[in-house]
Short mmCIF file of C-alpha atoms in Angstrom, two decimals:
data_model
loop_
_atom_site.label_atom_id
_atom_site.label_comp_id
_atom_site.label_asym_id
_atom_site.label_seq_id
_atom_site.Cartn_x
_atom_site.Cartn_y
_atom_site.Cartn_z
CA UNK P 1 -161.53 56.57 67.28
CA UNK P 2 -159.09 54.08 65.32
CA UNK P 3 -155.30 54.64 66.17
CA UNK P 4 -153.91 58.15 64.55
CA UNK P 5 -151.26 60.25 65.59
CA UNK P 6 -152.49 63.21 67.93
CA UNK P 7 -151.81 66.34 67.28
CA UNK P 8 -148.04 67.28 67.50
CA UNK P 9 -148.18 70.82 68.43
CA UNK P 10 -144.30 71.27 69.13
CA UNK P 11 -143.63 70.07 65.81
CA UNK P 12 -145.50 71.78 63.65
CA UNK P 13 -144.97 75.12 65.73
CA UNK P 14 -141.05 74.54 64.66
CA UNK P 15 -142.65 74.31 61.34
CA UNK P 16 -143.95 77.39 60.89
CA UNK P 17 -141.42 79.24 62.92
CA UNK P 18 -138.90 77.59 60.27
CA UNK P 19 -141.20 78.78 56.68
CA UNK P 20 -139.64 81.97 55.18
CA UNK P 21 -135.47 81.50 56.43
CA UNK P 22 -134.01 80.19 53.41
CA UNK P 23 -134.85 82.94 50.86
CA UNK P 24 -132.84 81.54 48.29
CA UNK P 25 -135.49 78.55 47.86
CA UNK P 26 -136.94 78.79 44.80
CA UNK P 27 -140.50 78.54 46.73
CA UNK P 28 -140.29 81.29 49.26
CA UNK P 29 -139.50 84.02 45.82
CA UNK P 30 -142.95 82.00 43.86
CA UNK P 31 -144.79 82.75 46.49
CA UNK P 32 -144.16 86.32 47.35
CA UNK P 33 -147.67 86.90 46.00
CA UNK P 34 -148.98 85.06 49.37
CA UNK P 35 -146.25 86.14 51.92
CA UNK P 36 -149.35 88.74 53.56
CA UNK P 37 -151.61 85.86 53.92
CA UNK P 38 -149.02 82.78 54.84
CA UNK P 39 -148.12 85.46 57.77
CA UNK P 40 -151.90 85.43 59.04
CA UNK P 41 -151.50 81.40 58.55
CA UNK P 42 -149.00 80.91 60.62
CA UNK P 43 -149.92 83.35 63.67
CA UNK P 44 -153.81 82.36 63.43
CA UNK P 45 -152.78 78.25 63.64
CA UNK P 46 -149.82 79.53 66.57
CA UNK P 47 -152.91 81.32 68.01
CA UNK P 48 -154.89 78.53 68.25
CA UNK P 49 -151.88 75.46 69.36
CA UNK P 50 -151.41 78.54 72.27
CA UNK P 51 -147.96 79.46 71.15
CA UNK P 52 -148.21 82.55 69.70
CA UNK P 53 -145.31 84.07 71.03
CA UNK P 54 -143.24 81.35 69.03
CA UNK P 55 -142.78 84.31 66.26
CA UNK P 56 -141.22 87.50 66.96
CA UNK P 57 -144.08 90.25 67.16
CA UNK P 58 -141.66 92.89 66.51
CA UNK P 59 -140.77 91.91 63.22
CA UNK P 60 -143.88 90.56 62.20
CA UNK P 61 -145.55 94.04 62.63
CA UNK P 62 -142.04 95.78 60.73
CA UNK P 63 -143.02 93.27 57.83
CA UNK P 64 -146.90 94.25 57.84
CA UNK P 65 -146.11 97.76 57.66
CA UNK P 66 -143.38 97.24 54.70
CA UNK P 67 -146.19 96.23 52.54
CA UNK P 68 -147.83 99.36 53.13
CA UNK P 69 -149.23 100.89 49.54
CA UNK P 70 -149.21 104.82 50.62
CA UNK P 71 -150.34 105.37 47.22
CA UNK P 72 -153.79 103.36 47.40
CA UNK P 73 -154.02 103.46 51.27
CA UNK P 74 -153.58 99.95 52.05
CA UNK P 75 -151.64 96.67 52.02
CA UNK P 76 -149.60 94.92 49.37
CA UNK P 77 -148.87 91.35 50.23
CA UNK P 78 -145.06 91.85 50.05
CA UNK P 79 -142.80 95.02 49.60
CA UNK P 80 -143.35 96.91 46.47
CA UNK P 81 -146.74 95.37 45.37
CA UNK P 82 -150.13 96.90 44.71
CA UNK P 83 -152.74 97.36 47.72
CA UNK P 84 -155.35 94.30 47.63
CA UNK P 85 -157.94 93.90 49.56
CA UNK P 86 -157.25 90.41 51.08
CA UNK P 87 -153.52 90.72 52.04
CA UNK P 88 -155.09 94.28 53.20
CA UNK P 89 -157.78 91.78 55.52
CA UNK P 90 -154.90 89.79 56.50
CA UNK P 91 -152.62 93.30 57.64
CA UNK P 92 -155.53 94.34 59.79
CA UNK P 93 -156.30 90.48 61.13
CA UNK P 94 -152.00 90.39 61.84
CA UNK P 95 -152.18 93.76 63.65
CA UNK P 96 -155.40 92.85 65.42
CA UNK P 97 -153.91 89.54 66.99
CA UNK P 98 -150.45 91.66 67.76
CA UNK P 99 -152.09 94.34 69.78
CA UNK P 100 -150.83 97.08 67.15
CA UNK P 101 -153.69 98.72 65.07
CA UNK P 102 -152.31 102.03 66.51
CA UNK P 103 -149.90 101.29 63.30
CA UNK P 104 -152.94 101.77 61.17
CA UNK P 105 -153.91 104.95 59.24
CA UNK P 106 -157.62 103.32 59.88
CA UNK P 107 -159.34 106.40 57.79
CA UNK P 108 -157.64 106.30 54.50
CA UNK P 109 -157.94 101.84 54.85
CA UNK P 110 -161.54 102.53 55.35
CA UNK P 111 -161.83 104.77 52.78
CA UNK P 112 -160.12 102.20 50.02
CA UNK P 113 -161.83 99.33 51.00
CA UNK P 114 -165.04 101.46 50.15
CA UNK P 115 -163.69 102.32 46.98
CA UNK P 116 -163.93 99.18 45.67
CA UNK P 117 -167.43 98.37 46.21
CA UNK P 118 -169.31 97.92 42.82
CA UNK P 119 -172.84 99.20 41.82
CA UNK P 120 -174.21 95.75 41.89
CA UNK P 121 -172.86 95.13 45.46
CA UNK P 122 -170.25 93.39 44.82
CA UNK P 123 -166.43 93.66 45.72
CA UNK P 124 -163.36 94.19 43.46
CA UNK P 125 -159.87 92.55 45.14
CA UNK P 126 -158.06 95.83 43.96
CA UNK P 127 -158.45 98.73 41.34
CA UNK P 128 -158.06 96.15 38.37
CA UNK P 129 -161.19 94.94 38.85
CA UNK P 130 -161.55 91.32 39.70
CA UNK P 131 -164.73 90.49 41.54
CA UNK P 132 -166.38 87.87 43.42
CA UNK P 133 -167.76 87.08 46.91
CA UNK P 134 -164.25 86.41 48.60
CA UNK P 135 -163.71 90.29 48.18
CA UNK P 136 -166.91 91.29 49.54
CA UNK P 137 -166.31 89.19 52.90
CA UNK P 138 -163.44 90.71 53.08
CA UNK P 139 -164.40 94.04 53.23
CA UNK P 140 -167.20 93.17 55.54
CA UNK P 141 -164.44 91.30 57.65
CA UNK P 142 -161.94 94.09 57.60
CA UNK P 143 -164.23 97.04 57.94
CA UNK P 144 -166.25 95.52 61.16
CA UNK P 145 -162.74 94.60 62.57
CA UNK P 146 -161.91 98.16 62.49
CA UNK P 147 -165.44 99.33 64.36
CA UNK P 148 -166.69 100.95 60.33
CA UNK P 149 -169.41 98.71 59.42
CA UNK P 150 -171.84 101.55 59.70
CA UNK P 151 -170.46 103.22 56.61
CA UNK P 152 -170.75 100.19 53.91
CA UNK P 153 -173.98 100.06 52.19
CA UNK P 154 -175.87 96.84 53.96
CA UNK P 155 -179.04 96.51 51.66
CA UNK P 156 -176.44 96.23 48.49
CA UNK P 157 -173.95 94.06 49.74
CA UNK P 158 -176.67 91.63 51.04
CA UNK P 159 -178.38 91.75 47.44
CA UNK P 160 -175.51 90.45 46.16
CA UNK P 161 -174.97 87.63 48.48
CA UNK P 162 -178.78 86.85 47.73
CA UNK P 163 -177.81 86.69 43.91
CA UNK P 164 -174.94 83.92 44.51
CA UNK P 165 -177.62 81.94 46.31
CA UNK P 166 -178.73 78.79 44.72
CA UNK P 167 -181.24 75.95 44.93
CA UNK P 168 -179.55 73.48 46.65
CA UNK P 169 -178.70 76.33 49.73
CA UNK P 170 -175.27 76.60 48.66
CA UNK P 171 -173.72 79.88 47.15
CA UNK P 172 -171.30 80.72 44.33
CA UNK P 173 -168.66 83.04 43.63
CA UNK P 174 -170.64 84.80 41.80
CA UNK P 175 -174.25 85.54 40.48
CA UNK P 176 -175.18 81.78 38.80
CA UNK P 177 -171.83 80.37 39.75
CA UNK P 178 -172.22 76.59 41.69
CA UNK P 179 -172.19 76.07 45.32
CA UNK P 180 -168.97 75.88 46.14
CA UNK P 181 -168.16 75.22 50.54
CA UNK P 182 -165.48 78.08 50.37
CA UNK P 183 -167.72 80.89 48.69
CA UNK P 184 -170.35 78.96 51.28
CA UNK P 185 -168.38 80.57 53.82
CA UNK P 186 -167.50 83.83 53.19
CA UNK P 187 -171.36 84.66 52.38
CA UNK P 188 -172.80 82.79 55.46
CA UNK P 189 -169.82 84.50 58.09
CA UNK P 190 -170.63 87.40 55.90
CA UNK P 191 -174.11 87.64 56.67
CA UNK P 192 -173.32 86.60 60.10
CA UNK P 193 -171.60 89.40 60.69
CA UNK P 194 -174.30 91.92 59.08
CA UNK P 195 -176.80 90.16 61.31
CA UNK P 196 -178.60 88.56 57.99
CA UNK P 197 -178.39 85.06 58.46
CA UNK P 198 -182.39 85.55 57.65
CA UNK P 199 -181.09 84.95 54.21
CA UNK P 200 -179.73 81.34 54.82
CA UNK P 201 -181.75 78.60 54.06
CA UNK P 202 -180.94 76.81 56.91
CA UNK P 203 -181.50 73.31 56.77
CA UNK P 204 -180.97 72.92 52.96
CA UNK P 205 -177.49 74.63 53.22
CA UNK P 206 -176.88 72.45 56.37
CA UNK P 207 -177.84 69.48 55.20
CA UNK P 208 -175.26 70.22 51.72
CA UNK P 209 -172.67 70.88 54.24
CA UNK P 210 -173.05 67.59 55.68
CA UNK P 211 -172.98 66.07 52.21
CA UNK P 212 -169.55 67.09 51.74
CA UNK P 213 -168.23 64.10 54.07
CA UNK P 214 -166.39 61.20 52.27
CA UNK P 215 -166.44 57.68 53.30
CA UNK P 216 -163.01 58.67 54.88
CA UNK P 217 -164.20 61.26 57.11
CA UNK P 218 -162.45 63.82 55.16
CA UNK P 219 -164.41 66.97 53.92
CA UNK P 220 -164.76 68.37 49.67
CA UNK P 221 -165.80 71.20 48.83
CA UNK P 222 -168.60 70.15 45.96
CA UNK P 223 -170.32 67.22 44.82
CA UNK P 224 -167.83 64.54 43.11
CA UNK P 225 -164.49 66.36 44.12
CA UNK P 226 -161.56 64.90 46.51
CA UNK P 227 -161.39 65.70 50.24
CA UNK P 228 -159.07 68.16 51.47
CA UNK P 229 -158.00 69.69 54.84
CA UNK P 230 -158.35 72.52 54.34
CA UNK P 231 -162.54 72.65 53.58
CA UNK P 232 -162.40 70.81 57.55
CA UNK P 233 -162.40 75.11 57.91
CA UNK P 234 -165.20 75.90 55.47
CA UNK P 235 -167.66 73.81 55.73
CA UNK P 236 -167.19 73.47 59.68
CA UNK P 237 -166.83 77.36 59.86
CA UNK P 238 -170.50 77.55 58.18
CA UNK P 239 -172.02 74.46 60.09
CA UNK P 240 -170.98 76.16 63.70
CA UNK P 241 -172.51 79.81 62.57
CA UNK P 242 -175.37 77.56 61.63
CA UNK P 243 -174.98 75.23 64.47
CA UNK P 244 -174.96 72.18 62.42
CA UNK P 245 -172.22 70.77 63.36
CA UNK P 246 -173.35 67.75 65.02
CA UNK P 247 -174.57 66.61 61.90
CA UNK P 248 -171.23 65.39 60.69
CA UNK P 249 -169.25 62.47 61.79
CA UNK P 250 -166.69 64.53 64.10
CA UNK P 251 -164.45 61.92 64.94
CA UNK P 252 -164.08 60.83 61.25
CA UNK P 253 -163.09 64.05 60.02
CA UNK P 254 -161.01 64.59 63.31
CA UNK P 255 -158.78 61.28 62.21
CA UNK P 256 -158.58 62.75 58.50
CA UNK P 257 -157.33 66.10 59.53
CA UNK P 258 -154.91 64.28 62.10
CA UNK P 259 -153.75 61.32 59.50
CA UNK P 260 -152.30 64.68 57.10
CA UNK P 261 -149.88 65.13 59.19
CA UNK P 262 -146.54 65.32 58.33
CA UNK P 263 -144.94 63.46 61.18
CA UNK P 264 -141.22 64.12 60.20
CA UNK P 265 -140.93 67.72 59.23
CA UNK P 266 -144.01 69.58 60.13
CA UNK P 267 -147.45 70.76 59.02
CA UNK P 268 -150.58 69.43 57.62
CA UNK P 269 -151.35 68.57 54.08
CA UNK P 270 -154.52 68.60 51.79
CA UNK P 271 -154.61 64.82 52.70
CA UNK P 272 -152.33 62.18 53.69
CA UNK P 273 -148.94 61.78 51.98
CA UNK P 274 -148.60 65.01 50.11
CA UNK P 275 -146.72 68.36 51.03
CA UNK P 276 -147.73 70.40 53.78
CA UNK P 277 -147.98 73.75 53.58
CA UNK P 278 -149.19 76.82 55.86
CA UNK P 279 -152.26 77.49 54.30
CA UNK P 280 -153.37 73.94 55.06
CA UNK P 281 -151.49 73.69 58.51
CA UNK P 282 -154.01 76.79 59.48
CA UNK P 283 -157.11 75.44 58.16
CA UNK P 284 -156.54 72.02 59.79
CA UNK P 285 -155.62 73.28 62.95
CA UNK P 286 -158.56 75.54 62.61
CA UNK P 287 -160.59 72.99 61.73
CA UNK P 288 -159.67 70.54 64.58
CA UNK P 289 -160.61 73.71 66.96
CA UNK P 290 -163.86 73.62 65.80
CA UNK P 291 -164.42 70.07 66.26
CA UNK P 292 -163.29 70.47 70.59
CA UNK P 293 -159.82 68.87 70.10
CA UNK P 294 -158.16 68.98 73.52
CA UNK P 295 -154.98 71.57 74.52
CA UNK P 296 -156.27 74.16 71.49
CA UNK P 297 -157.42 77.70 71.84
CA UNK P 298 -161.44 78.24 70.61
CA UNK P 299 -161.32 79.65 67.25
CA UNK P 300 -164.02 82.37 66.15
CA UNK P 301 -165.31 80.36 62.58
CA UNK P 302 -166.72 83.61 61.36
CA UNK P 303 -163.62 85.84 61.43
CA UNK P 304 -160.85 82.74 61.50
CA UNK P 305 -159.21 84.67 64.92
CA UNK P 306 -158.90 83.39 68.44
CA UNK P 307 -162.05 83.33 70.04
CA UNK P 308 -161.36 85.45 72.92
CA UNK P 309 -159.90 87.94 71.05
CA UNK P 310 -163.14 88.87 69.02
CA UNK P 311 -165.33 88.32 72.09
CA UNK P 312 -163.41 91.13 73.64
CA UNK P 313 -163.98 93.51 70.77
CA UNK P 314 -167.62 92.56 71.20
CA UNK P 315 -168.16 90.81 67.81
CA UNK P 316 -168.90 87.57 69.08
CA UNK P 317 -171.70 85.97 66.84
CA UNK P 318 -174.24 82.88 67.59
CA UNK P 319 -171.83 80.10 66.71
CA UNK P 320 -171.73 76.71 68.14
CA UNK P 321 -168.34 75.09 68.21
CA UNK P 322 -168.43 71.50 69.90
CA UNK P 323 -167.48 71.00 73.23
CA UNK P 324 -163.80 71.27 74.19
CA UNK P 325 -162.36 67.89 75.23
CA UNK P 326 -159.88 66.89 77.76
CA UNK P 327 -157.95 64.56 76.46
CA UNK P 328 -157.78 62.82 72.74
#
């Protein structure tokens, strides 16, 4: 490896420990509509740099439970707004980590999350309607996190994935949508999780995946777009379910991921110079997990939760993270 910073765990732990205190910042009010998610951000990448503890568990689980939608049965992803089905993934993935799905009226979450399954297979986010495979990972996600798999429909959410299938191995958000490394994901850890990785081409997808490496080690997420941290998650996520990882440069993307860094106030960025952000702090924390970066805690790539934690639920799938080093 060149010369690159390492990892600077204490700093970007302050980081996210310091995201959400000034709520008179113009930012924090724009972004209400992510608040559910950024709070699964930040504890998943904590997770992972082994301070999870760094945010108070208390009133992280007061804040889940604000968002609660008793109308629809599910989770908002701030006070006041309508159930959805990923900050509802994100609640139960929040909960999970904390220990506290006792909170959870699991029945009537179970019950929506059903709802919203389409005759074609497919997922709706919420009860206006918009569909795509993100929604339908997430209810696979959410409903075999809370032990209710056996009650979706299998044969009809796997025909959909097949539809969003395409030549080249990838998949698309949709039915004839292009391969695109995030929807990639969320069908392969999908159908890793509904024990249908039968419907993976293999070697096509893998060697697609491997395509999306740049000269500067950095990962896109289709043919003739920029790199970004963030895809170091999905792409890497669907090469260790399909234990292909070894067939990127490691230590390339591992300086890329690293070189994002902002150095002075925290977090990682989509690539080196701009803003960092949660989302991408996560996903390149995540990311480095995957690759065996020394001091971090082994990240489960098909649910994006600590390792150990979905092991001792007993959902542990076939993936193949490298090797955990010992020192950088």
């Amino acid at each position: 490896m060149t010369s690159v910073a390492a990892l600077d765990i204490p700093l970007h732990v302050k980081y996210i420990q310091s995201l959400g205190q000034n709520k008179d910042d113009l930012v924090y009010h724009m972004t209400a509509h992510l608040r559910m998610n950024a709070v699964y951000w930040g504890l998943t990448a904590l997770c992972v740099m082994n301070h999870k503890d760094a945010l108070d568990r208390e009133d992280m689980i007061a804040y889940v439970m604000s968002c609660w939608d008793d109308e629809a049965g599910a989770f908002g992803a701030h006070p006041d707004h309508d159930a959805h089905l990923l900050s509802t993934l994100s609640a139960i993935q929040i909960l999970m980590m904390q220990d506290a799905l006792d909170r959870l009226d699991i029945p009537r979450v179970v019950k929506y999350i059903l709802s919203l399954q389409q005759p074609s297979g497919v997922f709706a986010g919420d009860a206006f309607g918009e569909i795509d495979a993100r929604f339908l990972f997430c209810a696979v996600n959410a409903l075999s996190l809370l032990g209710h798999l056996h009650e979706l429909d299998v044969e009809k959410t796997v025909g959909y994935i097949r539809q969003c299938r395409n030549f080249d191995g990838g998949f698309g958000a949709r039915a004839g949508a292009e391969s695109h490394a995030a929807m990639v994901f969320v069908c392969v850890a999908a159908l890793a999780i509904l024990d249908r990785l039968d419907e993976v081409d293999q070697d096509t997808l893998g060697w697609w995946l491997a395509e999306r490496q740049l000269p500067n080690g950095g990962l896109n997420g289709r043919p003739e777009k920029l790199e970004d941290v963030c895809y170091s998650f999905w792409v890497l996520s669907a090469m260790a379910i399909l234990n292909k990882i070894p067939w990127i440069n490691a230590d390339k993307l591992t300086e890329f991921i690293l070189s994002a860094q902002d150095l002075e106030g925290g977090g990682i960025a989509d690539r080196p110079g701009d803003q960092p952000d949660v989302f991408h702090t996560n996903f390149g924390v995540a990311g480095l997990s995957l690759l065996g970066y020394p001091g971090l805690e082994d990240l489960d790539p098909v649910y994006c939760m600590p390792a150990r934690l979905i092991e001792s639920k007993g959902l542990r799938k076939g993936w193949k993270a490298l090797p955990r080093k010992v020192s950088a």
